[in-house]
Coordinates of C-alpha atoms and ligand atoms in Angstrom, one line a residue:
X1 CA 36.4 5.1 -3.7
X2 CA 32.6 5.1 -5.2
X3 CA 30.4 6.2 -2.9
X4 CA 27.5 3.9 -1.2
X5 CA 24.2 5.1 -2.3
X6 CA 21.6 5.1 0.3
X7 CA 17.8 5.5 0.9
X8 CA 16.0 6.4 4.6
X9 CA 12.3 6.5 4.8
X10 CA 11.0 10.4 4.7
X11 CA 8.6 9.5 7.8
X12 CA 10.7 8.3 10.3
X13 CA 14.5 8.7 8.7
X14 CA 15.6 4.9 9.2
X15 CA 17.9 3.7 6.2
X16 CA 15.8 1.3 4.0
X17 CA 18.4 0.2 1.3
X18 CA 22.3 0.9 0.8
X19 CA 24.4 -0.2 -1.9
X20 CA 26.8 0.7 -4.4
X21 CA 26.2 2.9 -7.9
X22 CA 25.8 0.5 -11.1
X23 CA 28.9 0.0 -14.0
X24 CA 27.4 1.7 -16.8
X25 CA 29.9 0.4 -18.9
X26 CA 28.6 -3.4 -18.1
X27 CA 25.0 -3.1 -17.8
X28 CA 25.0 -1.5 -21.8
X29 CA 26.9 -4.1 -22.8
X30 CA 24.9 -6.5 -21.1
X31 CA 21.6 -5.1 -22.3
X32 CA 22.9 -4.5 -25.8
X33 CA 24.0 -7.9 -26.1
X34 CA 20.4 -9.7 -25.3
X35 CA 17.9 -7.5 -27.6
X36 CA 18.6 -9.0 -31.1
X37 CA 17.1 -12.8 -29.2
X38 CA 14.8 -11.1 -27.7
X39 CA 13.1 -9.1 -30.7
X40 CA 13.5 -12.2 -32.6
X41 CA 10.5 -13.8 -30.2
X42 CA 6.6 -13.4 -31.6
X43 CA 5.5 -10.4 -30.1
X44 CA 3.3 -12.8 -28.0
X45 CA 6.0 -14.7 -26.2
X46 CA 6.5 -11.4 -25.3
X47 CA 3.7 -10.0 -24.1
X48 CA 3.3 -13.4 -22.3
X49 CA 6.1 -12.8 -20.3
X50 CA 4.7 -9.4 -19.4
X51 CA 1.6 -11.2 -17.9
X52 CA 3.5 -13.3 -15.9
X53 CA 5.2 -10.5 -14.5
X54 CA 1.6 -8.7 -13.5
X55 CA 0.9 -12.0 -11.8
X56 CA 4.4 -11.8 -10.2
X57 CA 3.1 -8.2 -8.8
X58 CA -0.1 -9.5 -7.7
X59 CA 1.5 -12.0 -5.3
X60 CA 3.8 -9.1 -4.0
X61 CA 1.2 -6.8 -4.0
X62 CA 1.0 -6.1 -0.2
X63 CA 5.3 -5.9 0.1
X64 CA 5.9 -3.8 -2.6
X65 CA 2.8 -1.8 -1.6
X66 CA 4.4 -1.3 1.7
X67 CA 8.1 -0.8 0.2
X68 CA 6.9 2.2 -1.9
X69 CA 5.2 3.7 1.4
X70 CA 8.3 3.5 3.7
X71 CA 10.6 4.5 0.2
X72 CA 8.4 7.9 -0.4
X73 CA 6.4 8.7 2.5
X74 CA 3.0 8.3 0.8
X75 CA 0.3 6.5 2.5
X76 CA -0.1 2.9 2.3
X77 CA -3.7 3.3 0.6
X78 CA -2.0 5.3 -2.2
X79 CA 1.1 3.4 -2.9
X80 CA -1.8 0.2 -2.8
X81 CA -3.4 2.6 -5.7
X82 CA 0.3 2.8 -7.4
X83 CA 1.0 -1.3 -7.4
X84 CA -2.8 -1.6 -8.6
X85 CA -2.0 0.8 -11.7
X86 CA 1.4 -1.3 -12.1
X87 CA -1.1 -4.3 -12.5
X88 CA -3.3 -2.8 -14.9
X89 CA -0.7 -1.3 -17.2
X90 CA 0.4 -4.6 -18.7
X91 CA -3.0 -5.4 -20.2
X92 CA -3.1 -2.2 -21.3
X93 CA 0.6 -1.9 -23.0
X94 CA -1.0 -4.8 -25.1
X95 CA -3.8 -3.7 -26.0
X96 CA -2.1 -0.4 -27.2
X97 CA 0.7 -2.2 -28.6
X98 CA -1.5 -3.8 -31.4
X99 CA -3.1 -0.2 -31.5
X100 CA -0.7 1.9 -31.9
X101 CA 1.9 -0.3 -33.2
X102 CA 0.3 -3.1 -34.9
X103 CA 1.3 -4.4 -38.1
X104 CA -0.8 -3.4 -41.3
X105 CA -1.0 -4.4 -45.0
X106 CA -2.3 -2.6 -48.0
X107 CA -2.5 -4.0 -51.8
X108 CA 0.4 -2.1 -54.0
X109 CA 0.9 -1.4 -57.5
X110 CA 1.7 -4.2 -59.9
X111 CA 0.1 -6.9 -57.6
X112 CA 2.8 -6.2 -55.0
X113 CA 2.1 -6.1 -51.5
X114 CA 2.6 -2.8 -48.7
X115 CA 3.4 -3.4 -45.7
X116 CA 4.0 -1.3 -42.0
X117 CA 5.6 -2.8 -39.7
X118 CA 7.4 -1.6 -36.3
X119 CA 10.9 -2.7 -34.7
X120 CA 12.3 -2.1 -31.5
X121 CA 15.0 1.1 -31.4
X122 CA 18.0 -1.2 -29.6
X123 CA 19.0 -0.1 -25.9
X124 CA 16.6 2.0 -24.2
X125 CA 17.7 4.2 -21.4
X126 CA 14.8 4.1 -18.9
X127 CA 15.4 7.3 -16.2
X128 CA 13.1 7.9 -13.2
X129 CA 12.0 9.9 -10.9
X130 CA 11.0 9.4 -6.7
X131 CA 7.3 10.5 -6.7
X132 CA 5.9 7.5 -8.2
X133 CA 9.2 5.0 -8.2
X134 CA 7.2 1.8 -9.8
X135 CA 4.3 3.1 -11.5
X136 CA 5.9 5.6 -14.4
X137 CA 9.0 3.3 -14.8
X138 CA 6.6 0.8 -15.5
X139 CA 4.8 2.6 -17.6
X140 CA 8.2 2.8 -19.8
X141 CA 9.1 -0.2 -19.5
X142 CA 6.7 -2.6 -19.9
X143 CA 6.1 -1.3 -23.7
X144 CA 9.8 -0.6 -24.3
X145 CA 9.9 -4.5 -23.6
X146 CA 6.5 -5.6 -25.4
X147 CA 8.0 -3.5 -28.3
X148 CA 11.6 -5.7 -28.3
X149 CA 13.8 -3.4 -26.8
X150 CA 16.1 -4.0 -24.1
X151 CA 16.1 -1.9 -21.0
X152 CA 18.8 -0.1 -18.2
X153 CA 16.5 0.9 -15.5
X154 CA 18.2 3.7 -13.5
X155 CA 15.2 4.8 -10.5
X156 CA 15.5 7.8 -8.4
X157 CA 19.0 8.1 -6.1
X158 CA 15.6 8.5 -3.6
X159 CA 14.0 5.6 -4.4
X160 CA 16.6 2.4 -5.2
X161 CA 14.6 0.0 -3.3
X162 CA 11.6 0.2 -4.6
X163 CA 13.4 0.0 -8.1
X164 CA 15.3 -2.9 -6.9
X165 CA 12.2 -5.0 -6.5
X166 CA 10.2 -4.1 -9.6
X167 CA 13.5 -5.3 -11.6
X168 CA 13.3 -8.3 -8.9
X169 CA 10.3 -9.3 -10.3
X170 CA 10.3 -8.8 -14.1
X171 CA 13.4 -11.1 -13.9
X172 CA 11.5 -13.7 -11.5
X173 CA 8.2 -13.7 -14.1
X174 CA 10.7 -14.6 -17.0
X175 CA 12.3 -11.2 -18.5
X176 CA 16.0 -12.5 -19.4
X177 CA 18.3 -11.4 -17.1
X178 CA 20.3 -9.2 -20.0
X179 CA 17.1 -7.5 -21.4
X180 CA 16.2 -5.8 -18.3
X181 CA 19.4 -4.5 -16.3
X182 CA 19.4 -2.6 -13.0
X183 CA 21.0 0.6 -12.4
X184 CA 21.1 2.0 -9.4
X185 CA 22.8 5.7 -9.3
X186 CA 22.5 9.6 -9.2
X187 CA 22.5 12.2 -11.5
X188 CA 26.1 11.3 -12.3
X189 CA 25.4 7.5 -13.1
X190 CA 22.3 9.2 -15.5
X191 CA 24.1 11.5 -17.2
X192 CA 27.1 8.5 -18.2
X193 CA 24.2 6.4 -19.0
X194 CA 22.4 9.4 -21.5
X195 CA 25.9 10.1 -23.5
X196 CA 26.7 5.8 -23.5
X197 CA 27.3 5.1 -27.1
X198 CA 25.6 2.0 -26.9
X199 CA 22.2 3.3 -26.0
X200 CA 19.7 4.1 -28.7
X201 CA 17.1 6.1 -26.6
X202 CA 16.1 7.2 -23.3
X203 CA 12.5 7.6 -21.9
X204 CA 13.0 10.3 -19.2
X205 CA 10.6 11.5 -16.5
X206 CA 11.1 14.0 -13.9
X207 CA 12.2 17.5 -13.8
X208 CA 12.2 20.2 -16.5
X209 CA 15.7 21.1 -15.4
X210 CA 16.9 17.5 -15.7
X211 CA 15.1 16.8 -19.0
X212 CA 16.6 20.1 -21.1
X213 CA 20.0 18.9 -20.0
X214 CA 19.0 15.6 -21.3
X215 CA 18.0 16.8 -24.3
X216 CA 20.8 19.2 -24.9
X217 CA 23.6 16.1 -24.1
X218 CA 21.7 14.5 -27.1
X219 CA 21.1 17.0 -29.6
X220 CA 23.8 16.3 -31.8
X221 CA 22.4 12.8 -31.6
X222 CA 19.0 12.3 -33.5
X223 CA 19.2 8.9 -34.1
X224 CA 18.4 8.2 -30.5
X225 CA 15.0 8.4 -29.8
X226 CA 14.5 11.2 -26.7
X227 CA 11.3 11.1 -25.1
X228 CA 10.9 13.1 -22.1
X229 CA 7.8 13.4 -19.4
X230 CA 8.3 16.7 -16.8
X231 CA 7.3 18.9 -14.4
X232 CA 4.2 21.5 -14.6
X233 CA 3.5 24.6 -13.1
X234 CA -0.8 23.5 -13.5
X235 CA -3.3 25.9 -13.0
X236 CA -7.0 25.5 -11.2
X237 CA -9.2 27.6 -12.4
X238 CA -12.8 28.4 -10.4
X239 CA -16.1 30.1 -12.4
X240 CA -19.4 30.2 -11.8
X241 CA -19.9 27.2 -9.7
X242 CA -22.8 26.7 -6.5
X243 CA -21.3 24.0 -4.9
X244 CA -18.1 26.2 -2.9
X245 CA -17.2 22.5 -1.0
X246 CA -17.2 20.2 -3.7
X247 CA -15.1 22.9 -5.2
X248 CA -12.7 23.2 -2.4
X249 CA -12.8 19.1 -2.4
X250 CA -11.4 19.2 -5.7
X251 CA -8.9 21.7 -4.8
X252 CA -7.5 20.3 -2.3
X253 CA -7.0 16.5 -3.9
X254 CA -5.5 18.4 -6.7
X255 CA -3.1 20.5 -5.2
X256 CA -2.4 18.1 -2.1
X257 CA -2.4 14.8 -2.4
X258 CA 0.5 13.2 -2.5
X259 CA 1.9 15.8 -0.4
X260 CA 1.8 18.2 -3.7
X261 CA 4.6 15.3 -5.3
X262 CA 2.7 14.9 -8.6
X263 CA 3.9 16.3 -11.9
X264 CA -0.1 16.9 -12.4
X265 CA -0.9 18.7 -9.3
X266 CA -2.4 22.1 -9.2
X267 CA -0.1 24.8 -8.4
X268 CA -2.0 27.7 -9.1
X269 CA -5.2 28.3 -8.1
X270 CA -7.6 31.3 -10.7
X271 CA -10.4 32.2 -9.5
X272 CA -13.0 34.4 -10.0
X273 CA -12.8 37.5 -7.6
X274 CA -16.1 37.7 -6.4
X275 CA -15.8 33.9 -5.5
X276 CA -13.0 33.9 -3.6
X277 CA -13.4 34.2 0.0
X278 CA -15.5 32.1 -0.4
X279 CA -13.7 29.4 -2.1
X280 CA -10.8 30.7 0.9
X281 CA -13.2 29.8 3.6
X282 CA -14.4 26.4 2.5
X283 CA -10.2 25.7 1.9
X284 CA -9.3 26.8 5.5
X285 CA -12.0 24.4 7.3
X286 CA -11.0 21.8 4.5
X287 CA -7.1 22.6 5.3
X288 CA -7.6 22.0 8.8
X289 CA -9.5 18.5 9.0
X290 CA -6.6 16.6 6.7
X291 CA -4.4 14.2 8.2
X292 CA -0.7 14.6 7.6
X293 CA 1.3 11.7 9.3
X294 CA 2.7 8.5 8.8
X295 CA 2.3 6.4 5.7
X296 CA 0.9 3.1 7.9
X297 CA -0.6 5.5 10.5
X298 CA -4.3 4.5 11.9
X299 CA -6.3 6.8 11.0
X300 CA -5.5 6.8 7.4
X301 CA -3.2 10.2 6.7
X302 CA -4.3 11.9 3.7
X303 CA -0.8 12.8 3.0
X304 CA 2.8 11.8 4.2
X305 CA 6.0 13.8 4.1
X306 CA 7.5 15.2 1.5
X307 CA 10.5 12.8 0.2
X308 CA 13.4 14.6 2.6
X309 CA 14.8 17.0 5.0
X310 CA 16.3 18.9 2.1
X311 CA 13.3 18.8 0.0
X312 CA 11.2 20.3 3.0
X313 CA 14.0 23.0 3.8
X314 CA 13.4 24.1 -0.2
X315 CA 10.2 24.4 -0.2
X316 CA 10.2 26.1 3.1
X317 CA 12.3 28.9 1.7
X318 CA 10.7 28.6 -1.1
X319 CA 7.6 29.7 0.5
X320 CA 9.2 32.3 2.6
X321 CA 10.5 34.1 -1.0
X322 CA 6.7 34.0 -2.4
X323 CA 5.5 36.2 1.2
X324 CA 9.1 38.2 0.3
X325 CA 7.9 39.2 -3.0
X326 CA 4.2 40.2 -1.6
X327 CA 2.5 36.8 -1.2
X328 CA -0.3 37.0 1.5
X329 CA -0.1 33.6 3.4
X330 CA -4.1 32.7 3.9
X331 CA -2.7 29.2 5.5
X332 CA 0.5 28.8 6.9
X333 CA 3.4 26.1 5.5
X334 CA 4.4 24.8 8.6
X335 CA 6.6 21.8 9.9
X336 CA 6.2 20.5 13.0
X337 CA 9.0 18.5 13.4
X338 CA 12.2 20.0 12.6
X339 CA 14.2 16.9 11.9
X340 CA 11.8 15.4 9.2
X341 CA 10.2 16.4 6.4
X342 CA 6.6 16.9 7.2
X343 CA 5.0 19.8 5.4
X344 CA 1.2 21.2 6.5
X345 CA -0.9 22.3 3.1
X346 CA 0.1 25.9 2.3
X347 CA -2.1 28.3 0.6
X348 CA -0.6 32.1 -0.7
X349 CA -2.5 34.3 -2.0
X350 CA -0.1 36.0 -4.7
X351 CA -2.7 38.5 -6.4
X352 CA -0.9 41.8 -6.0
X353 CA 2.5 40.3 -7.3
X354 CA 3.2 41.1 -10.8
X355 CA 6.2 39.2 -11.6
X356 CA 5.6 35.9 -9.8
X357 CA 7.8 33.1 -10.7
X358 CA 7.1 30.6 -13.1
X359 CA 8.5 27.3 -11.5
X360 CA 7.3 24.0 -10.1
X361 CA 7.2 24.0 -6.4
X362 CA 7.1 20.4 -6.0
X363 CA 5.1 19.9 -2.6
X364 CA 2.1 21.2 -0.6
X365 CA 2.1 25.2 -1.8
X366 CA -0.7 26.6 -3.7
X367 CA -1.2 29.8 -5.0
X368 CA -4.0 31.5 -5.2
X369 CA -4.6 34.0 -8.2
X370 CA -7.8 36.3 -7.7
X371 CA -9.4 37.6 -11.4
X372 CA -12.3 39.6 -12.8
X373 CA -12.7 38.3 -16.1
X374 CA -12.9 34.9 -17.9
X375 CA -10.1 36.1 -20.6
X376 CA -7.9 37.3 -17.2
X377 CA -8.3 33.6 -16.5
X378 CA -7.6 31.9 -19.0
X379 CA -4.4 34.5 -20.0
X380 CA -3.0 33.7 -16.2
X381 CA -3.6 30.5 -17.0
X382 CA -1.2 29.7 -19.8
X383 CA 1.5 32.6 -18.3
X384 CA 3.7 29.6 -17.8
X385 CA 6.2 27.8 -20.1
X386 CA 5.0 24.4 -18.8
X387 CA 1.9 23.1 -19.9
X388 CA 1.1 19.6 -18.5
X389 CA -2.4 19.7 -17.2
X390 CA -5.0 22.1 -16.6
X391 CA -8.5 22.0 -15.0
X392 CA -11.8 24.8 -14.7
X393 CA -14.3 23.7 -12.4
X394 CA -17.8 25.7 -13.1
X395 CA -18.2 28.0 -15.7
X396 CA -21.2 27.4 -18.6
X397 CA -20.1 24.3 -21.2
X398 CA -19.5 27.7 -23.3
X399 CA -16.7 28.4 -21.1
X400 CA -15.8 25.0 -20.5
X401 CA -15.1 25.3 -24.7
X402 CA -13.1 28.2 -24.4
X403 CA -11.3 27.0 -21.9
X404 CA -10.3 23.7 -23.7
X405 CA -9.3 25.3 -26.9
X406 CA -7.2 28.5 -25.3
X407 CA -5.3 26.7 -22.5
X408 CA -2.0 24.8 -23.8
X409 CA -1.7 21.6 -21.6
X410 CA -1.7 18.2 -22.8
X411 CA -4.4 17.2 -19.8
X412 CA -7.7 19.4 -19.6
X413 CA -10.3 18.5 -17.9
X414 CA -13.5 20.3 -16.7
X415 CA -15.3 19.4 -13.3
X416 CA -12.5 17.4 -11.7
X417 CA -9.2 17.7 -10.6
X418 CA -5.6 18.2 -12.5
X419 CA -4.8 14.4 -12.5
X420 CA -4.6 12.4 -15.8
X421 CA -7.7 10.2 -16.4
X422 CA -4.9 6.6 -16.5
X423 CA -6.0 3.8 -18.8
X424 CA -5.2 4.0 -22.6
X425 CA -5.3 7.8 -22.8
X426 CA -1.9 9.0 -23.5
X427 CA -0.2 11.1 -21.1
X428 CA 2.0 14.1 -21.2
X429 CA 2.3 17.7 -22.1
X430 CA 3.4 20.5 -24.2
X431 CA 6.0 23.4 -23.3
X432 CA 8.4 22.5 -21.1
X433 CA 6.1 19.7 -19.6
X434 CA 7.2 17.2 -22.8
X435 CA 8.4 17.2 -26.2
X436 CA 5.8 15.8 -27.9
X437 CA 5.9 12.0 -26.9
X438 CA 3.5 11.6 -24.3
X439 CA 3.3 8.2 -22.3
X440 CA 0.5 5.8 -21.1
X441 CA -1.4 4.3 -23.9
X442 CA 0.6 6.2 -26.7
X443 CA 3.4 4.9 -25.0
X444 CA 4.4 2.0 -28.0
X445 CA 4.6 5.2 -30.6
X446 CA 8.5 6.2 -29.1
X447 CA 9.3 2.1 -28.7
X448 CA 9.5 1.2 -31.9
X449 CA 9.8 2.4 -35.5
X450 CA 8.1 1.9 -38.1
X451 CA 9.4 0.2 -41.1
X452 CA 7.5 0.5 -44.3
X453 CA 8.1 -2.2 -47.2
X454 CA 6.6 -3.0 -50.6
X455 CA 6.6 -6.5 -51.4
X456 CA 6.5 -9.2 -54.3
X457 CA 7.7 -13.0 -54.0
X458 CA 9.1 -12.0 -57.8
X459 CA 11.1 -9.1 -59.3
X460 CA 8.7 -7.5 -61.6
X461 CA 10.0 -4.2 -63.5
X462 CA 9.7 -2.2 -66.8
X463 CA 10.9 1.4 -67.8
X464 CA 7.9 2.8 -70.4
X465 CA 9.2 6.5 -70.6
X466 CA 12.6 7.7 -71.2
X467 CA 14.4 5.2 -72.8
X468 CA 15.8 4.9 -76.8
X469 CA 14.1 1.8 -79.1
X470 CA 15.8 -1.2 -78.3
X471 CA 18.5 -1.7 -81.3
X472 CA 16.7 -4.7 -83.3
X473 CA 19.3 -4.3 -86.6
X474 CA 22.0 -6.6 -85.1
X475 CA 19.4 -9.0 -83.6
X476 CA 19.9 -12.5 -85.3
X477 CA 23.2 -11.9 -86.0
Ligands
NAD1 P1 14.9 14.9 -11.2 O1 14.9 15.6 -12.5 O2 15.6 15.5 -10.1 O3 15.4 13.4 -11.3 C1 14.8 12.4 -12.2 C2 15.9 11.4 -12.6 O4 16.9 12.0 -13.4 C3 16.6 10.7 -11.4 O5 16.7 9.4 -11.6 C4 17.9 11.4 -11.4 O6 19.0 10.7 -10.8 C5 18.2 11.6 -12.9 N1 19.1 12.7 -13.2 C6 19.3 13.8 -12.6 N2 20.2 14.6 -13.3 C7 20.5 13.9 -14.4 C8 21.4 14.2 -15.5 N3 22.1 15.3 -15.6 N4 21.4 13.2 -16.5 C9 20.7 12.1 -16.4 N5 19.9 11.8 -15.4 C10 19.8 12.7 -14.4 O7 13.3 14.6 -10.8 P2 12.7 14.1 -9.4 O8 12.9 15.1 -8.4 O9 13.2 12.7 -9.1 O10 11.2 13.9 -9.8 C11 10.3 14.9 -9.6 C12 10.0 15.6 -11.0 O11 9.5 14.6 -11.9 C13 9.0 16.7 -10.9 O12 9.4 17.8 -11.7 C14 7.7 16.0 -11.5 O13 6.8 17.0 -12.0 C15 8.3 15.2 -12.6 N6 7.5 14.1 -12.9 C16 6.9 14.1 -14.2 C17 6.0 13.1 -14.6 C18 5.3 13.1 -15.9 O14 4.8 12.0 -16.3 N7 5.3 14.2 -16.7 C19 5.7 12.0 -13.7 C20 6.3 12.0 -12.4 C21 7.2 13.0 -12.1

């Protein structure tokens, strides 16, 4: 018998959705059967229909704002910040789409035309992940749609509801039912849905672990296009700054907000030696004034839980191993309720350990790294095989240039914290952070393909080199 799948809010462990897994089988069909009509619209039909579904989002706004804080945990102000982004990406997924995407036409030889023009790939395979369950598969989505595509949305095993009513309401603001189909499911319903025949790509995002065995199930595969966000292991680096609090401000919404659940967030934190007790200082009074609690508590948490029991017993342990190996806690993990998964910011100071791991300890943890030299920096910096986003706050704009051009992440930024900047900038990293096909506004590059064509409304043609006189001697005969 197959197995109900079910989802319990983080904060107070009442189930919020139950139902079975999807048929893989019959959602590919399904999709693969409505793409070819729905390519066949102008782009602007298309696109149309994406605006109606933004609109359909605005007049949820407040529910599926408050589905997304029960689903993950994270305050209602934040998961108000997620439906906003939802909003905003479908304006810009157009934008881009002409961008990136647009058609183009050049003059050829022999007054022939050139011409570039995109299609969609087929099927796509849209896979999520928990931490932001309607925002990224959005940001998939939406252009896998605008592009032609068809899409089988599978969301996090953690997060169905919340994928249930963004599919809701792309098929209430017009989306055929067959071009965007519903999967719910766990790694099991994602891995049949990766090796289905009748797929032609999958936009993945979530774990590093996850996305190489995606990307191994489909290497003998290269017509399907693969494109695949993950994890980081980011790193915070403090120089010569005068402002310790602002600093620690930064820190702190970097490593902890979201309860540490962001691909982006800082997990290590470099600083310069002679700064750091004081940077530790302005952390512990920071530590101690933020509000973990419930998503719709009054006053406004800061954070929420992590996303379950299990996650919090990890990262528990995981913490425990760092202080095994010769981690100095400076601020305590702790969790004071045993039965549910709320986690206090943690801060380890992991100097004096040479081999520390290099892995993505997806909640509230940050490490702190103490160094004497710029070049120590930067080198502990990029001692990870991740390399999604990476941030220096202080140091000269000398250092600042250094920085940029010696760190390998595919987000840098200087004076602020981890996060991506949003909007059109593309989104992603190198290592084992991406392969190469970021999202957000470069998004339409792994929709479609690009199809180039050189055009004449007549057959035109002559050979001038190469060929024997024409026989003229039994001309007339
Ligand atoms: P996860 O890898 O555990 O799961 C992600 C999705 O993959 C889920 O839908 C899951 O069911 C599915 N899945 C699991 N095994 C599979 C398999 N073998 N084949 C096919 N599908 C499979 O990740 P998570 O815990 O849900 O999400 C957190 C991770 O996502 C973190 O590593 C975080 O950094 C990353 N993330 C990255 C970005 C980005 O844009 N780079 C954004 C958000 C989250």
């Amino acid at each position: 018998m197959t197995e109900k799948l079910q989802s319990y809010e983080p904060a107070t462990g009442a189930l919020l959705w139950e139902g079975l897994p999807g048929d893989v089988d019959a959602e590919v069909e399904r999709a693969a059967s409505a793409w070819p009509l729905w390519a066949a619209q102008p782009v602007t039909n298309r696109m149309e229909t994406l605006r109606r579904f933004a609109n359909a989002v605005r007049a949820k706004e407040e529910a599926l704002s408050d589905l997304i804080a029960r689903e993950t945990g994270k305050p209602l102000w934040e998961a108000r910040m997620e439906v906003s982004s939802v909003i905003g990406r479908v304006d810009m997924h157009i934008s881009t789409y002409s961008e990136r995407t647009g058609q183009k036409r050049m003059d050829g030889a022999m007054n022939s035309r050139q011409s570039v023009r995109h299609k969609p790939h087929g099927v796509i395979a849209v896979i999520g992940p928990y931490n932001f369950p309607a925002d990224v598969p959005a940001g998939q989505i939406i252009p896998a749609l605008i592009a032609g595509n068809s899409v089988v949305f599978k969301p996090s095993e953690k997060t169905p509801a919340t994928g249930a009513l963004l599919m809701a309401l792309f098929q209430d603001a017009g989306v055929p039912r067959d071009v965007i189909r519903f999967l719910p499911g766990g790694p099991e319903t994602g891995k049949q849905l990766v090796k289905h025949e009748g797929i032609n790509g999958v936009l993945f995002t979530g774990s590093a672990r996850t996305g190489i065995t995606i990307n191994r199930m489909l290497g003998a595969y290269p017509e399907k296009i693969v494109a695949l966000e993950m994890g980081g292991n980011n790193p915070l680096v403090v120089w010569d700054t005068p402002d310790l609090a602002t600093a620690a401000f930064i820190i702190v919404q970097s490593a902890y907000g979201t309860s540490g659940q962001r691909c982006t967030a800082a997990r290590r934190l470099i600083v310069k030696d002679s700064l750091a007790n004081g940077i530790v200082a302005e952390l512990r009074k920071l530590i101690a004034r933020l509000i973990v609690d419930h998503p719709h508590a009054d006053p406004a948490p800061f954070m929420g839980p992590v996303i379950d029991n299990e996650t919090a017993d990890g990262l528990s342990e995981s913490f425990m191993a760092l202080m095994g190996m010769g981690g100095r806690p400076l601020v305590h993990l702790k969790r004071p309720q045993e039965d549910r998964p709320f986690l206090s910011p943690a801060l380890i100071d992991m100097t004096s350990v040479d081999e520390r791991p290099d892995i993505e300890l997806f909640g509230p943890i940050l490490q702190l790294i103490r160094v004497d030299s710029f070049d120590s920096a930067i080198r502990e910096a990029n001692a990870t095989r991740y390399g999604l986003s990476a941030a220096l706050i202080g140091g000269s704009p000398e250092q600042y240039d250094q920085f940029w051009r010696q760190v390998r992440a595919g987000i840098i930024n200087w004076n602020g914290p981890t996060f991506g900047i949003g909007g059109a900038a593309p989104f992603g990293g190198v290592g084992v952070s991406g392969n190469h096909h970021p999202a957000g506004g470069y998004a339409a590059d792994f929709c479609a393909y690009p199809v180039t064509s050189s055009e004449a409304e007549q057959p035109r043609a002559t050979i001038g080199i190469g060929l024997t006189p024409v026989d003229t001697s039994s001309m007339g005969d």
